[in-house]
Coordinates of C-alpha atoms and ligand atoms in Angstrom, one line a residue:
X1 CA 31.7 46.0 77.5
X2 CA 30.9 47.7 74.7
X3 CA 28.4 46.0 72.8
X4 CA 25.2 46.0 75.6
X5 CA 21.9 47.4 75.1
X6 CA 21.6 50.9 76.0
X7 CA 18.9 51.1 78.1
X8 CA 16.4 52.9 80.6
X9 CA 14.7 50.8 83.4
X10 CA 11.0 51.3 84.5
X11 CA 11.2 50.7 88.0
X12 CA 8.6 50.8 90.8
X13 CA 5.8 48.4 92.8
X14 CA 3.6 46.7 91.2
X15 CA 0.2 48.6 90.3
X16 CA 2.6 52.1 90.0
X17 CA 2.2 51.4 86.0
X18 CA 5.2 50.6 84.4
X19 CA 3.6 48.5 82.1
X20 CA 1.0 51.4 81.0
X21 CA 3.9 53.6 80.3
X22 CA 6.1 51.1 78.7
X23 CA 3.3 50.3 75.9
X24 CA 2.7 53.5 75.7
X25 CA 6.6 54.4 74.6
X26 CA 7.1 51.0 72.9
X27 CA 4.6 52.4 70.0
X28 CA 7.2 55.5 69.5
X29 CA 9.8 54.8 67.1
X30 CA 13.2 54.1 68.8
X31 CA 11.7 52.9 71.8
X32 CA 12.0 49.1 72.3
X33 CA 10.0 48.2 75.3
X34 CA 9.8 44.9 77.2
X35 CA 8.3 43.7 80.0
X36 CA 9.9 41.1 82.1
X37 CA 6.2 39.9 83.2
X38 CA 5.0 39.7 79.8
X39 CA 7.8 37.5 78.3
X40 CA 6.7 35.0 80.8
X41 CA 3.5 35.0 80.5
X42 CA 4.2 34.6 76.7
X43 CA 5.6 30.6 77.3
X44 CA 4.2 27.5 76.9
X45 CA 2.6 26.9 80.6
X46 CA 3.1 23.2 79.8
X47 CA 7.3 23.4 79.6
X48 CA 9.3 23.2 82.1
X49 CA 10.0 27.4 82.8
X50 CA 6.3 27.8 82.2
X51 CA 5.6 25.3 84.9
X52 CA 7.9 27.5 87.0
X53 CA 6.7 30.8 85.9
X54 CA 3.4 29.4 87.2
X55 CA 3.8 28.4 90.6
X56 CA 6.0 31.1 91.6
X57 CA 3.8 33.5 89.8
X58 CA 0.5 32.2 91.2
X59 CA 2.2 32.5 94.8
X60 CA 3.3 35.9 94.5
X61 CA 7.0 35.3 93.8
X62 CA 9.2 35.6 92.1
X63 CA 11.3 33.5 89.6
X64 CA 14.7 32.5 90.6
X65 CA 17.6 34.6 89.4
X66 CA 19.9 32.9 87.1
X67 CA 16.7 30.9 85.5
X68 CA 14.6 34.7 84.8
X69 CA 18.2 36.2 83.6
X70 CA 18.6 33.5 81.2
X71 CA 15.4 33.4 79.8
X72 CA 15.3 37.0 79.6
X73 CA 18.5 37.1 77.8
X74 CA 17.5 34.0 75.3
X75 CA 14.6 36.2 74.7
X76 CA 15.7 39.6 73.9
X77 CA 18.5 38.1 71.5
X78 CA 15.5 36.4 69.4
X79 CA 14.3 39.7 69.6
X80 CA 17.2 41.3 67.5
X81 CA 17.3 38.2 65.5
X82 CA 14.1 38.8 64.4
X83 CA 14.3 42.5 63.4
X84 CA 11.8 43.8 65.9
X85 CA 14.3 45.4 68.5
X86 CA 17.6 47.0 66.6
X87 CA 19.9 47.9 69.1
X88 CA 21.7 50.2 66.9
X89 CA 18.2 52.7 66.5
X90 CA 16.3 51.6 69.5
X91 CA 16.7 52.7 73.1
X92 CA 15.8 49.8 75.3
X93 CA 13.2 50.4 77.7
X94 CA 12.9 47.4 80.7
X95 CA 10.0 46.5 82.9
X96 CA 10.0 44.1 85.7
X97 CA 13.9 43.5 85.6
X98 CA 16.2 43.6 87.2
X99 CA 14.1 42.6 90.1
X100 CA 16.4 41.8 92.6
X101 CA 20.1 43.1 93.7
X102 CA 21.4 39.7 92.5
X103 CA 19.8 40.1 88.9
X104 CA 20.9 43.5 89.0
X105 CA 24.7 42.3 88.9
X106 CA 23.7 39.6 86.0
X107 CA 22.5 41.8 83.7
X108 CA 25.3 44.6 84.0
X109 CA 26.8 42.0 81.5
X110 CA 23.7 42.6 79.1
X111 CA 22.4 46.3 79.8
X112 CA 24.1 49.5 80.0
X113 CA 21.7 51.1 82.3
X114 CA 21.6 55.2 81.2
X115 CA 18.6 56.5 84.1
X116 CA 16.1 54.9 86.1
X117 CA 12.9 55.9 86.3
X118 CA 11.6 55.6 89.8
X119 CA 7.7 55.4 89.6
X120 CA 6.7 56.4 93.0
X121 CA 3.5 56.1 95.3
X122 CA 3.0 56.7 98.6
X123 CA -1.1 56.0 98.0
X124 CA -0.9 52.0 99.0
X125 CA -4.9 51.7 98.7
X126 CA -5.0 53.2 94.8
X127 CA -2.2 50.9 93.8
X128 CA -4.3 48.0 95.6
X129 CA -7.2 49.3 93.6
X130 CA -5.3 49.7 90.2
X131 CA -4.5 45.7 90.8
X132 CA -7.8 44.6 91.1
X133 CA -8.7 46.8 88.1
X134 CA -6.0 44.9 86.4
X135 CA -7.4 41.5 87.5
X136 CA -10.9 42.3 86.2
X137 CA -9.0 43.3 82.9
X138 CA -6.4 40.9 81.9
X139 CA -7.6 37.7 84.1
X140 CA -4.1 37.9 85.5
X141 CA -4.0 34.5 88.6
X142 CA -1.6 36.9 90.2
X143 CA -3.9 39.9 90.9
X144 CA -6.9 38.4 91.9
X145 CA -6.0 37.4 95.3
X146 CA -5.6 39.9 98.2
X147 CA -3.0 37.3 99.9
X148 CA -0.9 37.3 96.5
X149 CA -1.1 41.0 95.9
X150 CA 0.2 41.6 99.5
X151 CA 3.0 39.0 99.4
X152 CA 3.7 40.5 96.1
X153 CA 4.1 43.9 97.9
X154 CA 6.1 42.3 100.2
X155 CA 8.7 41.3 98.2
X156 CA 9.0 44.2 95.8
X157 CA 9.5 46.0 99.6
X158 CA 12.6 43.5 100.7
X159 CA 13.6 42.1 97.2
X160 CA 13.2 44.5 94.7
X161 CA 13.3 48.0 96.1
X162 CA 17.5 47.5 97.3
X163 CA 17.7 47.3 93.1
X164 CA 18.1 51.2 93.3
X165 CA 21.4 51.1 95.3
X166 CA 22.9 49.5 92.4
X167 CA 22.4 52.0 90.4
X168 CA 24.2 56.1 90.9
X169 CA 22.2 58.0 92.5
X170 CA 22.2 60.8 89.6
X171 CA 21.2 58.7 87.2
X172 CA 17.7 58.0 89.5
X173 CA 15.1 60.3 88.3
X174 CA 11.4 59.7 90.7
X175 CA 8.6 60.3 89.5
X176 CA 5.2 60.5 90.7
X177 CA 3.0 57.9 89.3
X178 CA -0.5 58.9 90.8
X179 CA -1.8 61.2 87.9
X180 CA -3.2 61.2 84.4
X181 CA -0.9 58.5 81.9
X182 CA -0.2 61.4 79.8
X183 CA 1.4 63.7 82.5
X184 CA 3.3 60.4 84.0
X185 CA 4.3 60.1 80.3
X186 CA 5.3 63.7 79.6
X187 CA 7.4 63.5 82.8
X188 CA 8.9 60.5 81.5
X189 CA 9.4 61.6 78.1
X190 CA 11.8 64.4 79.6
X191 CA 14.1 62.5 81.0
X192 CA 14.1 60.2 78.6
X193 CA 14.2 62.1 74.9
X194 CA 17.5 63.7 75.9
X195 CA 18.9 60.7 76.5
X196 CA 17.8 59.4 72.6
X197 CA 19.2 62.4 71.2
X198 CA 22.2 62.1 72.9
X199 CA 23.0 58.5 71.6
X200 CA 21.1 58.1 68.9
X201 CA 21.4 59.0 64.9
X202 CA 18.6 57.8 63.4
X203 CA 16.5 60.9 64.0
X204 CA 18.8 63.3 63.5
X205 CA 17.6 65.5 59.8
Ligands
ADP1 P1 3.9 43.2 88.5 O1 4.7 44.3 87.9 O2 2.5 43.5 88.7 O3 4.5 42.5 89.7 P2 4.8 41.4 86.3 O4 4.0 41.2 85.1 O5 6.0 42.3 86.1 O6 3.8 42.0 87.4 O7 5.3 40.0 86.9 C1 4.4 39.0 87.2 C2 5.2 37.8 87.9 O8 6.2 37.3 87.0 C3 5.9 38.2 89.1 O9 5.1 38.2 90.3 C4 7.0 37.1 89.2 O10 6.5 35.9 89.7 C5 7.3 36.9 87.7 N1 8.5 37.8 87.3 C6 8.4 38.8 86.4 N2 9.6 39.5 86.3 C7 10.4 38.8 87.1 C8 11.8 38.9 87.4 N3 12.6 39.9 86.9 N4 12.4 38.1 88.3 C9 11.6 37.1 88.9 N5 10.3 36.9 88.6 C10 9.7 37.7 87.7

């Protein structure tokens, strides 16, 4: 398979701040970033997937598999149409997908996973508060109810966290995400800069 994205994941529960950190490295040349959540936030709510995105979204679930794969990978190939991600330069870096085991074996036909970035927390009540931070913020449906934030935990708990035993266990780098962004970021930026110099030209002098 050798034409799929080469990529880094950004994985952890929600409020550990993958999407902080993914802006954050999207602005750095040769970083693509994307966020699963954001794509489908970004559809017409009146269409048939934006329909979908909305109930399961507003009840704290998540999408099915095959239907989020699909979009995802409709999405990402308008992105290289377009010119803003060049998978030649760019390392991709993923948020919010794979979220399950089963999307986990769909997109090993898209993404050539390099590390994953575990953010970790084992401070439930500051993730809790970073969500309703978030809700104030961004008038997100899906963090301003207690209920949907705890089914939402839930899930990442069965659903999402098994995603990791896809993946080697070398290529699993945890990292504690209850600090300053920069440090988070500096820690990220270790792991991940090696891994652009080793397969990338583009910056070389
Ligand atoms: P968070 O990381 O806080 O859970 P996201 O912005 O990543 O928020 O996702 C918001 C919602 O979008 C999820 O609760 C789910 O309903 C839907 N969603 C996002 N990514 C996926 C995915 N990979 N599979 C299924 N549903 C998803």
């Amino acid at each position: 398979m050798p034409d799929r994205y080469k990529t880094i994941l950004l994985f952890g529960a929600p409020g550990a701040g993958k999407g902080t950190q993914g802006n954050i490295l999207g602005t750095i040349p040769g970083f693509f970033h994307m966020s699963c959540g954001d794509v489908f936030r970004t559809i017409d709510i009146s269409s048939d997937l934006g329909k979908a995105f909305y109930d399961y979204s507003s009840r704290g679930e998540l999408v099915p598999d095959e239907l989020t794969v699909k979009m995802w990978a409709k999405n990402i190939a308008a992105r290289v149409t377009l010119g803003e991600y060049k998978p030649k330069d760019d390392l991709l870096i993923l948020d919010g997908i794979p979220r399950t085991v089963e999307q986990s074996k769909l997109m090993d036909e898209h993404i050539d996973v390099f590390k994953v970035i575990h953010l970790t927390c084992d401070d439930e009540k500051e993730m809790f508060k970073r969500l309703r931070r978030r809700a104030l913020k961004s008038n997100r449906i899906d963090d301003a109810d207690e209920e949907v934030i705890r089914r939402r935990w839930k899930v990442y708990e069965k659903e999402t966290y098994p995603v990791l035993e896809h993946y080697n266990r070398g290529d699993i780098v945890s990292i504690n995400s209850i600090g300053s962004p920069a440090q988070i970021l500096h820690d990220i930026l270790e792991t991940v800069v090696p891994i652009q110099n080793a397969h990338f030209k583009a910056f070389e002098g």
